[in-house]
CSV table of C-alpha atoms in Angstrom, one decimal:
chain,number,residue,atom,x,y,z
A,1,MET,CA,47.4,75.8,105.0
A,2,GLY,CA,47.3,77.0,101.4
A,3,GLU,CA,50.1,76.4,98.9
A,4,PHE,CA,51.3,80.1,99.0
A,5,ARG,CA,51.5,80.1,102.8
A,6,LYS,CA,53.5,76.8,102.7
A,7,ILE,CA,56.0,78.4,100.3
A,8,LEU,CA,56.3,81.5,102.5
A,9,SER,CA,56.9,79.4,105.5
A,10,ARG,CA,59.4,77.2,103.7
A,11,ASN,CA,61.3,80.2,102.4
A,12,LEU,CA,61.3,81.9,105.9
A,13,ILE,CA,62.8,78.8,107.5
A,14,LEU,CA,65.4,78.4,104.7
A,15,VAL,CA,66.5,82.0,104.9
A,16,MET,CA,66.3,82.5,108.7
A,17,LEU,CA,67.6,79.2,110.0
A,18,PRO,CA,71.2,79.6,108.8
A,19,LEU,CA,71.2,83.2,110.2
A,20,ALA,CA,69.8,81.9,113.5
A,21,VAL,CA,72.4,79.2,113.7
A,22,ALA,CA,75.2,81.6,112.9
A,23,LEU,CA,73.9,84.1,115.4
A,24,ALA,CA,73.4,81.5,118.1
A,25,ALA,CA,77.0,80.3,117.5
A,26,VAL,CA,78.4,83.8,118.0
A,27,PHE,CA,76.1,84.3,121.0
A,28,PHE,CA,77.3,81.1,122.8
A,29,THR,CA,80.9,82.1,122.0
A,30,PHE,CA,80.5,85.4,123.8
A,31,PHE,CA,78.5,83.6,126.5
A,32,GLN,CA,81.4,81.3,127.2
A,33,MET,CA,83.8,84.2,127.1
A,34,SER,CA,81.8,86.2,129.6
A,35,HIS,CA,82.0,83.2,132.1
A,36,GLN,CA,85.8,82.7,131.7
A,37,SER,CA,88.0,83.9,134.6
A,38,ASP,CA,89.6,86.5,132.3
A,39,TYR,CA,86.3,88.2,131.9
A,40,LEU,CA,85.0,87.9,135.5
A,41,VAL,CA,85.7,90.2,138.5
A,42,TYR,CA,86.2,88.4,141.9
A,43,ASP,CA,85.7,89.9,145.3
A,44,TYR,CA,89.1,90.2,147.1
A,45,LYS,CA,88.6,89.7,150.8
A,46,ASP,CA,90.9,91.5,153.3
A,47,GLY,CA,93.6,89.3,154.6
A,48,SER,CA,93.7,87.1,151.6
A,49,ASP,CA,96.9,86.1,149.8
A,50,PRO,CA,97.0,87.8,146.3
A,51,GLU,CA,99.2,84.9,145.2
A,52,VAL,CA,96.3,82.5,145.5
A,53,TYR,CA,94.1,84.7,143.3
A,54,TYR,CA,97.0,85.1,140.8
A,55,VAL,CA,97.9,81.4,140.5
A,56,SER,CA,94.2,80.4,140.3
A,57,GLY,CA,93.7,82.8,137.4
A,58,TYR,CA,91.3,85.0,139.4
A,59,ARG,CA,93.3,88.1,138.5
A,60,ASN,CA,90.6,90.7,138.0
A,61,VAL,CA,89.4,91.6,141.5
A,62,ALA,CA,87.4,94.2,143.4
A,63,ALA,CA,89.4,95.2,146.5
A,64,ASP,CA,89.2,97.7,149.3
A,65,MET,CA,91.9,100.5,149.0
A,66,SER,CA,91.7,102.2,152.4
A,67,GLY,CA,94.8,103.3,154.2
A,68,LEU,CA,97.0,103.9,151.1
A,69,MET,CA,100.1,106.0,151.2
A,70,PHE,CA,102.0,107.4,148.2
A,71,SER,CA,105.2,105.5,147.6
A,72,GLY,CA,106.9,108.3,145.7
A,73,PHE,CA,107.1,106.3,142.5
A,74,GLU,CA,105.3,106.8,139.3
A,75,VAL,CA,104.8,104.9,136.0
A,76,LYS,CA,105.7,107.1,133.0
A,77,ASP,CA,105.6,106.8,129.3
A,78,ARG,CA,108.1,109.4,128.0
A,79,ASP,CA,106.9,112.6,129.7
A,80,SER,CA,103.4,111.6,130.7
A,81,VAL,CA,102.5,110.0,134.0
A,82,LEU,CA,100.3,106.9,133.5
A,83,GLY,CA,99.9,106.0,137.2
A,84,LYS,CA,101.3,106.1,140.7
A,85,TYR,CA,102.4,103.5,143.2
A,86,TYR,CA,100.8,103.4,146.6
A,87,TYR,CA,101.3,101.0,149.5
A,88,ARG,CA,99.8,100.0,152.8
A,89,TYR,CA,100.9,97.9,155.7
A,90,LYS,CA,98.2,95.5,156.6
A,91,ASP,CA,98.2,92.2,158.6
A,92,GLY,CA,102.0,92.1,158.7
A,93,LYS,CA,102.3,92.5,154.9
A,94,LEU,CA,103.1,95.3,152.5
A,95,GLU,CA,100.5,95.6,149.7
A,96,PHE,CA,101.3,97.7,146.7
A,97,PHE,CA,98.7,99.4,144.4
A,98,LEU,CA,99.2,101.0,141.0
A,99,LEU,CA,96.5,103.7,140.7
A,100,SER,CA,95.3,105.7,137.7
A,101,ASN,CA,95.9,109.5,137.8
A,102,LYS,CA,92.3,110.1,138.6
A,103,THR,CA,92.1,107.7,141.5
A,104,ALA,CA,95.6,108.8,142.8
A,105,SER,CA,94.4,112.5,142.8
A,106,MET,CA,91.4,111.5,145.0
A,107,VAL,CA,93.6,109.6,147.4
A,108,ASP,CA,96.1,112.5,147.6
A,109,LYS,CA,93.3,114.9,148.4
A,110,GLY,CA,92.0,112.6,151.1
A,111,GLN,CA,88.6,112.1,149.3
A,112,GLU,CA,86.6,109.1,150.4
A,113,ILE,CA,86.3,106.4,147.7
A,114,GLN,CA,83.0,104.6,148.1
A,115,GLY,CA,83.0,100.8,147.8
A,116,LYS,CA,85.7,98.7,146.2
A,117,LYS,CA,87.8,99.5,143.2
A,118,ARG,CA,88.6,97.1,140.4
A,119,PHE,CA,92.2,96.0,139.9
A,120,THR,CA,94.1,93.4,138.0
A,121,ILE,CA,96.7,91.5,140.1
A,122,ILE,CA,100.0,91.5,138.3
A,123,LYS,CA,103.4,90.1,139.3
A,124,ASP,CA,106.4,92.4,139.2
A,125,GLU,CA,109.2,91.4,141.5
A,126,SER,CA,111.7,93.8,140.1
A,127,ASP,CA,109.6,96.9,140.7
A,128,ILE,CA,108.7,95.8,144.3
A,129,GLU,CA,112.3,95.0,145.1
A,130,TYR,CA,113.4,98.4,143.7
A,131,MET,CA,110.9,100.4,145.7
A,132,ILE,CA,111.7,98.5,148.9
A,133,GLY,CA,115.4,98.9,148.3
A,134,ASN,CA,115.0,102.6,147.9
A,135,TYR,CA,113.1,102.8,151.2
A,136,ILE,CA,115.9,100.9,153.0
A,137,GLU,CA,118.6,103.1,151.5
A,138,SER,CA,116.7,106.4,151.9
A,139,TYR,CA,115.8,105.9,155.5
A,140,ASP,CA,118.9,103.9,156.5
A,141,LEU,CA,116.8,100.9,157.5
A,142,GLN,CA,117.8,97.3,158.2
A,143,LYS,CA,117.1,95.1,155.3
A,144,LYS,CA,116.2,92.2,157.6
A,145,SER,CA,113.3,94.2,158.9
A,146,PHE,CA,111.6,94.0,155.4
A,147,GLU,CA,112.3,90.3,154.8
A,148,GLY,CA,109.1,88.3,154.3
A,149,ILE,CA,106.7,91.3,154.4
A,150,GLY,CA,106.9,92.2,150.8
A,151,SER,CA,104.9,90.6,148.0
A,152,PRO,CA,105.7,90.5,144.3
A,153,TYR,CA,102.0,91.1,143.4
A,154,ILE,CA,100.6,94.5,142.6
A,155,PHE,CA,97.0,95.6,142.5
A,156,SER,CA,97.0,97.5,139.2
A,157,GLU,CA,94.1,99.7,138.3
A,158,ILE,CA,95.7,100.8,135.0
A,159,ASP,CA,96.0,97.2,133.9
A,160,PHE,CA,92.4,96.4,134.5
A,161,PRO,CA,90.7,95.5,131.2
A,162,TYR,CA,87.7,97.8,131.4
A,163,ALA,CA,87.3,98.0,127.6
A,164,LYS,CA,87.6,94.3,127.0
A,165,LEU,CA,85.1,93.4,129.7
A,166,LEU,CA,82.7,96.0,128.5
A,167,VAL,CA,82.8,94.9,124.9
A,168,VAL,CA,82.2,91.2,125.8
A,169,ARG,CA,79.3,92.1,128.1
A,170,VAL,CA,77.6,94.5,125.8
A,171,ALA,CA,78.1,92.1,122.8
A,172,TYR,CA,76.6,89.2,124.9
A,173,ARG,CA,73.5,91.3,125.8
A,174,VAL,CA,73.0,92.6,122.3
A,175,LEU,CA,73.3,89.1,120.8
A,176,LEU,CA,70.9,87.8,123.4
A,177,VAL,CA,68.4,90.4,122.3
A,178,LEU,CA,69.0,89.7,118.6
A,179,VAL,CA,68.5,86.0,119.1
A,180,ALA,CA,65.2,86.6,121.0
A,181,VAL,CA,64.0,89.1,118.4
A,182,MET,CA,64.8,86.6,115.5
A,183,VAL,CA,63.0,83.7,117.2
A,184,LEU,CA,60.0,85.9,118.0
A,185,TYR,CA,59.9,87.2,114.4
A,186,MET,CA,60.1,83.6,113.0
A,187,ILE,CA,57.2,82.5,115.2
A,188,LEU,CA,55.0,85.5,114.4
A,189,ALA,CA,55.8,85.3,110.6
A,190,LEU,CA,54.9,81.6,110.6
A,191,LEU,CA,51.6,82.3,112.4
A,192,PHE,CA,50.8,85.6,110.5
A,193,PRO,CA,52.3,85.3,106.9
A,194,ARG,CA,51.5,89.0,106.3
A,195,LEU,CA,54.5,89.8,108.6
A,196,ASN,CA,56.9,87.7,106.4
A,197,PHE,CA,59.5,90.0,104.8
A,198,GLU,CA,58.8,88.3,101.4
A,199,THR,CA,55.3,89.7,101.4
A,200,ARG,CA,56.3,93.4,101.7
A,201,GLY,CA,55.6,94.0,98.0
A,202,LEU,CA,52.1,92.6,98.1
A,203,GLY,CA,50.6,95.7,99.7
A,204,ARG,CA,50.3,97.4,96.3
A,205,PHE,CA,47.6,94.9,95.4
A,206,GLY,CA,45.5,95.6,98.5
A,207,ARG,CA,45.5,94.3,102.1
A,208,VAL,CA,48.4,91.8,102.3
A,209,LYS,CA,46.3,89.3,104.3
A,210,ASP,CA,43.6,89.3,101.5
A,211,VAL,CA,46.2,89.1,98.7
A,212,ILE,CA,47.8,86.0,100.3
A,213,LYS,CA,44.4,84.4,100.6
A,214,ASP,CA,43.6,85.3,97.0
A,215,ILE,CA,46.9,83.8,95.7
A,216,ASP,CA,46.3,80.7,97.8
A,217,GLU,CA,42.9,80.2,96.2
A,218,GLU,CA,44.3,80.7,92.7
A,219,LEU,CA,47.1,78.3,93.2
A,220,GLU,CA,44.6,75.7,94.4
A,221,ASP,CA,41.8,76.2,91.8
A,222,LYS,CA,43.1,78.4,89.0
A,223,LEU,CA,46.6,77.3,88.2
A,224,LEU,CA,47.2,77.5,84.5
A,225,TYR,CA,50.9,76.7,84.2
A,226,LYS,CA,53.8,75.6,86.5
A,227,TRP,CA,57.4,75.2,85.6
A,228,ASP,CA,60.0,74.9,88.3
A,229,ASN,CA,59.7,78.1,90.4
A,230,ILE,CA,57.3,79.8,87.9
A,231,TYR,CA,53.5,79.7,88.6
A,232,ILE,CA,50.8,81.3,86.4
A,233,THR,CA,47.2,81.5,87.5
A,234,ASP,CA,44.2,83.4,86.1
A,235,ASN,CA,45.4,86.7,87.6
A,236,TYR,CA,48.9,86.3,88.8
A,237,TYR,CA,52.4,85.6,87.6
A,238,LEU,CA,54.7,84.3,90.4
A,239,ALA,CA,58.4,83.7,90.4
A,240,LEU,CA,59.3,82.0,93.7
A,241,TYR,CA,62.9,82.2,95.0
A,242,THR,CA,64.3,81.3,98.4
A,243,SER,CA,65.2,84.9,99.3
A,244,ARG,CA,62.3,86.7,97.5
A,245,ILE,CA,59.0,86.2,95.7
A,246,ASP,CA,58.1,88.2,92.6
A,247,VAL,CA,54.4,88.6,92.1
A,248,ILE,CA,52.9,90.4,89.2
A,249,LYS,CA,49.2,90.8,88.3
A,250,LEU,CA,48.8,89.7,84.7
A,251,ASP,CA,46.6,92.7,83.8
A,252,GLU,CA,49.5,95.0,84.9
A,253,ILE,CA,52.1,93.5,82.6
A,254,ARG,CA,52.7,95.9,79.7
A,255,TYR,CA,55.9,94.7,78.1
A,256,MET,CA,57.7,91.4,77.7
A,257,THR,CA,60.9,90.7,75.8
A,258,LYS,CA,63.0,87.5,75.5
A,259,HIS,CA,66.5,87.1,74.4
A,260,ARG,CA,69.1,84.4,74.1
A,261,GLU,CA,72.7,84.6,75.4
A,262,GLU,CA,75.7,82.5,76.2
A,263,ARG,CA,77.0,82.5,79.8
A,264,LYS,CA,80.2,81.1,81.1
A,265,ARG,CA,79.4,78.6,83.8
A,266,PHE,CA,82.8,76.9,84.1
A,267,PRO,CA,86.2,77.9,82.9
A,268,PHE,CA,85.8,75.9,79.7
A,269,ARG,CA,82.1,75.6,79.4
A,270,LYS,CA,79.4,77.9,78.1
A,271,GLU,CA,75.7,77.5,78.6
A,272,VAL,CA,72.8,78.9,76.5
A,273,VAL,CA,70.2,80.8,78.6
A,274,TYR,CA,66.9,82.3,77.6
A,275,THR,CA,65.9,85.3,79.6
A,276,LEU,CA,62.4,86.8,79.8
A,277,THR,CA,62.1,90.4,80.9
A,278,ALA,CA,58.7,91.6,82.1
A,279,SER,CA,57.7,95.0,83.3
A,280,ASN,CA,54.5,96.3,84.9
A,281,THR,CA,52.7,99.6,85.0
A,282,SER,CA,54.9,100.7,88.0
A,283,LYS,CA,58.0,100.4,85.7
A,284,MET,CA,59.2,97.4,87.8
A,285,TYR,CA,61.3,95.0,85.8
A,286,TYR,CA,61.7,91.3,86.4
A,287,GLU,CA,64.2,88.9,84.7
A,288,ILE,CA,63.7,85.2,84.7
A,289,ASP,CA,66.1,82.6,83.2
A,290,PHE,CA,64.9,79.5,81.3
A,291,PRO,CA,66.9,76.6,80.0
A,292,ASN,CA,65.1,76.4,76.6
A,293,GLU,CA,63.0,78.4,74.3
A,294,ASP,CA,60.0,76.1,74.5
A,295,VAL,CA,59.4,76.9,78.2
A,296,ILE,CA,59.8,80.6,77.8
A,297,ASP,CA,57.3,80.6,74.8
A,298,ARG,CA,54.7,78.7,76.9
A,299,VAL,CA,55.1,81.2,79.8
A,300,VAL,CA,54.7,84.2,77.4
A,301,SER,CA,51.6,82.5,75.8
A,302,HIS,CA,49.9,82.0,79.2
A,303,ILE,CA,50.6,85.5,80.3
A,304,ARG,CA,49.1,86.9,77.1
A,305,GLY,CA,46.1,84.5,77.5
A,306,ASP,CA,46.8,82.8,74.2
A,307,GLU,CA,46.4,79.4,75.8
A,308,ASN,CA,43.3,78.7,77.9
A,309,GLU,CA,44.3,75.2,78.8
A,310,SER,CA,45.3,74.3,82.3
A,311,ASP,CA,48.3,72.2,82.8
A,312,ASN,CA,50.8,71.6,85.5
A,313,LYS,CA,53.9,70.9,83.5
A,314,LYS,CA,57.2,71.5,85.2
């Protein structure tokens, strides 16, 4: 593997690895959430005790809702109806359901509801006692006849967290796809450097694959000068950064300027920086900082071709 390909591979790993770790952390967070009881829906079997589900934390359930009758009670928010209470007598027990307006309308019209509906089991002793108390009073019934058949648990459709479950499940699947795409991209970019995002600007010099090969050969056999992240070969000027790579053909450089400035690095400290600005025929500008004037003069000299010596000074 040539030097330029090694640099591309190293930069790819340095840039993508932190992103992959962060994305994987978020993915596993949603993965764990999607497997917690609050984000799962359990099958409620007929004849089961809702208290067992409630106490165990299995409160989101899919339950059969056949044989429901309107209780005469509604849930209101000011003037709007949020839902209606229904009940059924099954296996010696009264079961109460709080349905959305849409589902309640279907039940009232006698429409058949296929399959099981999703509910959240909630505990509301006061509402249950109030409804049962009204039945007893309205129909002049014996209170003893209702003892032990009521349950403080309600199957509430309007409390079921549809949005929360949907967000977690969609996020989990999207993150799974993103992780897979990122891993696939890293593998392909390592195997085929022309796919590396840092090589997107090399197409202006020809086929990216051929340009990478050409730069590899020049770094191997025609390196004129090297300082830190700056490489100058017979035909190329390269400034290599972690997140990007600036490549200029020497015969395209038209203008170069250098200037000295003081920059504040710390609250009470200033640092002298020498900056080289180079532009090519496409009016693209590049700025590179150097710590001293000697280095910037050497770089300019090599770019101009004033020095023919080959050195590898840093």
